[in-house]
PDB file of C-alpha atoms in Angstrom:
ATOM      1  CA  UNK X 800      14.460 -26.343  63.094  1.00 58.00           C
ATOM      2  CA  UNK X 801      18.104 -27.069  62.559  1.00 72.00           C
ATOM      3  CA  UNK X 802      20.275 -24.753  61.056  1.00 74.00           C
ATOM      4  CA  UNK X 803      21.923 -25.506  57.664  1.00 79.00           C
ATOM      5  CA  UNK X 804      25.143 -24.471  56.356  1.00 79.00           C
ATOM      6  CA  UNK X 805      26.531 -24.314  53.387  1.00 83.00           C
ATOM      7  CA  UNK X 806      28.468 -27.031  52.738  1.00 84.00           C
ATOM      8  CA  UNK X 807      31.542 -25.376  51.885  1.00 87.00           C
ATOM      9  CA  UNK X 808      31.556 -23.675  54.763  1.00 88.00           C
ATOM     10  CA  UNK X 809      31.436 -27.015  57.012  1.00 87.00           C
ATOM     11  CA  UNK X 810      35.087 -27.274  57.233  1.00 89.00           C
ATOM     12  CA  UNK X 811      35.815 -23.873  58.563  1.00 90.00           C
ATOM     13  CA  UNK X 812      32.657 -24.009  61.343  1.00 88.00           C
ATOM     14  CA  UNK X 813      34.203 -27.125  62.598  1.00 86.00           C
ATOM     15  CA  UNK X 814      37.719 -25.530  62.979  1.00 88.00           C
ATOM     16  CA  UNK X 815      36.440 -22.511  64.982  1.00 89.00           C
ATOM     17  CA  UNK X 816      34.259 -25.467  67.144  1.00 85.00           C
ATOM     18  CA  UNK X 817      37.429 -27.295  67.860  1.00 83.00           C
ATOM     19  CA  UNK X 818      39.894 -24.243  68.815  1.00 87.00           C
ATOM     20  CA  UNK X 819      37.284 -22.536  70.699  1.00 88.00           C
ATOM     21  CA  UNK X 820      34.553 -24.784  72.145  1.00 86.00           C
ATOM     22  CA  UNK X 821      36.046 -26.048  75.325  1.00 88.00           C
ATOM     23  CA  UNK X 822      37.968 -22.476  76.556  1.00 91.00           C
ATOM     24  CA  UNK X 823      36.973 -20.501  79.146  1.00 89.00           C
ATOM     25  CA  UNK X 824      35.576 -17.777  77.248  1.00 90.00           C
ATOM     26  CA  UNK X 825      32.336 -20.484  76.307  1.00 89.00           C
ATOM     27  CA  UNK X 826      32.167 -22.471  78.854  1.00 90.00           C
ATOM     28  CA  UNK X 827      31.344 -19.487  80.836  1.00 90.00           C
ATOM     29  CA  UNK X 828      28.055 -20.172  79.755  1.00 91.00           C
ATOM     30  CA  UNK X 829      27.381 -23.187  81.027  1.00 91.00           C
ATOM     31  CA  UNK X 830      25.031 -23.895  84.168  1.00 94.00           C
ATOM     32  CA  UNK X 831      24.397 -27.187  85.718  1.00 94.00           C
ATOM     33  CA  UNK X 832      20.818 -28.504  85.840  1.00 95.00           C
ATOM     34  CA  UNK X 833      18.846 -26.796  88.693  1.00 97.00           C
ATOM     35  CA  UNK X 834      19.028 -29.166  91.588  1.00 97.00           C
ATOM     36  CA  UNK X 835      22.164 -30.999  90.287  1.00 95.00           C
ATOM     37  CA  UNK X 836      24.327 -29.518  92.860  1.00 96.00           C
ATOM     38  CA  UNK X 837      22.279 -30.881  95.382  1.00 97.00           C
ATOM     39  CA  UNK X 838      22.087 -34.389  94.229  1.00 96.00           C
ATOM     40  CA  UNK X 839      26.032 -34.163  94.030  1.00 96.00           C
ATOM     41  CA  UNK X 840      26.399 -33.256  97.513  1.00 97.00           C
ATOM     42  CA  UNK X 841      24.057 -36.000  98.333  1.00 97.00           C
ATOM     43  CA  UNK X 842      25.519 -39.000  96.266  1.00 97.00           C
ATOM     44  CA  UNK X 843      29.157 -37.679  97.499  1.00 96.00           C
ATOM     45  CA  UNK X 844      28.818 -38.678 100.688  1.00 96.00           C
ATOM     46  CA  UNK X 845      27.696 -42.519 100.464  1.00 97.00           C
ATOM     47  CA  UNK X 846      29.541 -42.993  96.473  1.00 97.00           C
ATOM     48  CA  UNK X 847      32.516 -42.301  94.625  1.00 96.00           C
ATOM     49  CA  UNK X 848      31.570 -39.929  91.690  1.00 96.00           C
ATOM     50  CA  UNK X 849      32.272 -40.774  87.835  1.00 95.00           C
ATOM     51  CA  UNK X 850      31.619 -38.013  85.313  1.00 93.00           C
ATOM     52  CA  UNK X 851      31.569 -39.634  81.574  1.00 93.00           C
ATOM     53  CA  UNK X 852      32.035 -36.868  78.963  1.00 90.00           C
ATOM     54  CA  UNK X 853      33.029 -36.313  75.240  1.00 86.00           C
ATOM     55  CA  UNK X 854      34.870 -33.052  76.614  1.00 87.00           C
ATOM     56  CA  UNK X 855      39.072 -32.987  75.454  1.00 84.00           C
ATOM     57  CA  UNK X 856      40.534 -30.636  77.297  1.00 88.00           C
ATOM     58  CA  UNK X 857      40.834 -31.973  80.841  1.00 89.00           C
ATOM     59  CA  UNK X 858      42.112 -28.875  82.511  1.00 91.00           C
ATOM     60  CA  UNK X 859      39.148 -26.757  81.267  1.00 92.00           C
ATOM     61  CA  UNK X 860      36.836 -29.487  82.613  1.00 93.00           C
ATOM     62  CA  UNK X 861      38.246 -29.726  85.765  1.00 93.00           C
ATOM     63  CA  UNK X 862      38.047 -26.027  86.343  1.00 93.00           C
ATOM     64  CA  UNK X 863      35.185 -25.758  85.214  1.00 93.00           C
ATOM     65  CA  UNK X 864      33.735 -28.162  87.544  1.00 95.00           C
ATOM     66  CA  UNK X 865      35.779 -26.551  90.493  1.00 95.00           C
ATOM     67  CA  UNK X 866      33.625 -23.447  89.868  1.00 94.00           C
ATOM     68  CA  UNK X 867      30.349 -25.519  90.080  1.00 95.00           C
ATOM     69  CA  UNK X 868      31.754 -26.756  93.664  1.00 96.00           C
ATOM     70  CA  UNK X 869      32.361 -30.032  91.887  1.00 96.00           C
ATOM     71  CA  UNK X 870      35.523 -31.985  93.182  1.00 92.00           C
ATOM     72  CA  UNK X 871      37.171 -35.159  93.858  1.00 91.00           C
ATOM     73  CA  UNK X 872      35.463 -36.585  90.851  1.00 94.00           C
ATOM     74  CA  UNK X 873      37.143 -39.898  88.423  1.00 94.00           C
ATOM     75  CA  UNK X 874      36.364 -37.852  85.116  1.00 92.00           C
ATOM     76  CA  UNK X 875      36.049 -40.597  81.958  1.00 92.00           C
ATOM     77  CA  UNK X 876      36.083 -39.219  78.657  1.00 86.00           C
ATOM     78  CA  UNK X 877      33.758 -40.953  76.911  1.00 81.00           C
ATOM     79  CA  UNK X 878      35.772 -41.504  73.093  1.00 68.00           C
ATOM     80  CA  UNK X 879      38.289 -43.766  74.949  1.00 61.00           C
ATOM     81  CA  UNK X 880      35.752 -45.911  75.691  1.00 58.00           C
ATOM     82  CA  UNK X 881      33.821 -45.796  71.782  1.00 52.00           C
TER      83      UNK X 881
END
């Protein structure tokens, strides 16, 4: 299920989400979906490649992606479209 917390502690979960969500030390644990790579290398080669995402930090992104093998990209963050 979902886990609850207490309301009054709401505001101080979402301050340690936003000053530590998007660094290095997390994203670490991120893995693309088996096979992605693949289709990426694929698409690359006949298309230009968009990536939408809610993610804020551009630099963390980008290096992110750079140590997936994922380059020459057009990166849209999604909430400048909404």
């Amino acid at each position: 299920g979902d886990i609850q917390y207490p309301p009054e502690r709401y505001e101080d979960i979402m301050n340690f989400y936003r000053k530590n969500f998007e660094t290095m030390k997390y994203l670490k644990y991120d893995k693309l979906i088996p096979g992605m790579y693949d289709v990426y290398c694929s698409l690359k080669e006949k298309y230009p490649i968009n990536i939408v995402t809610f993610r804020g930090n551009r630099k963390t992104l980008l290096k992110q992606l750079d140590g997936f093998g994922i380059s020459d990209v057009r990166v849209i963050n999604q909430a400048s479209i909404l």
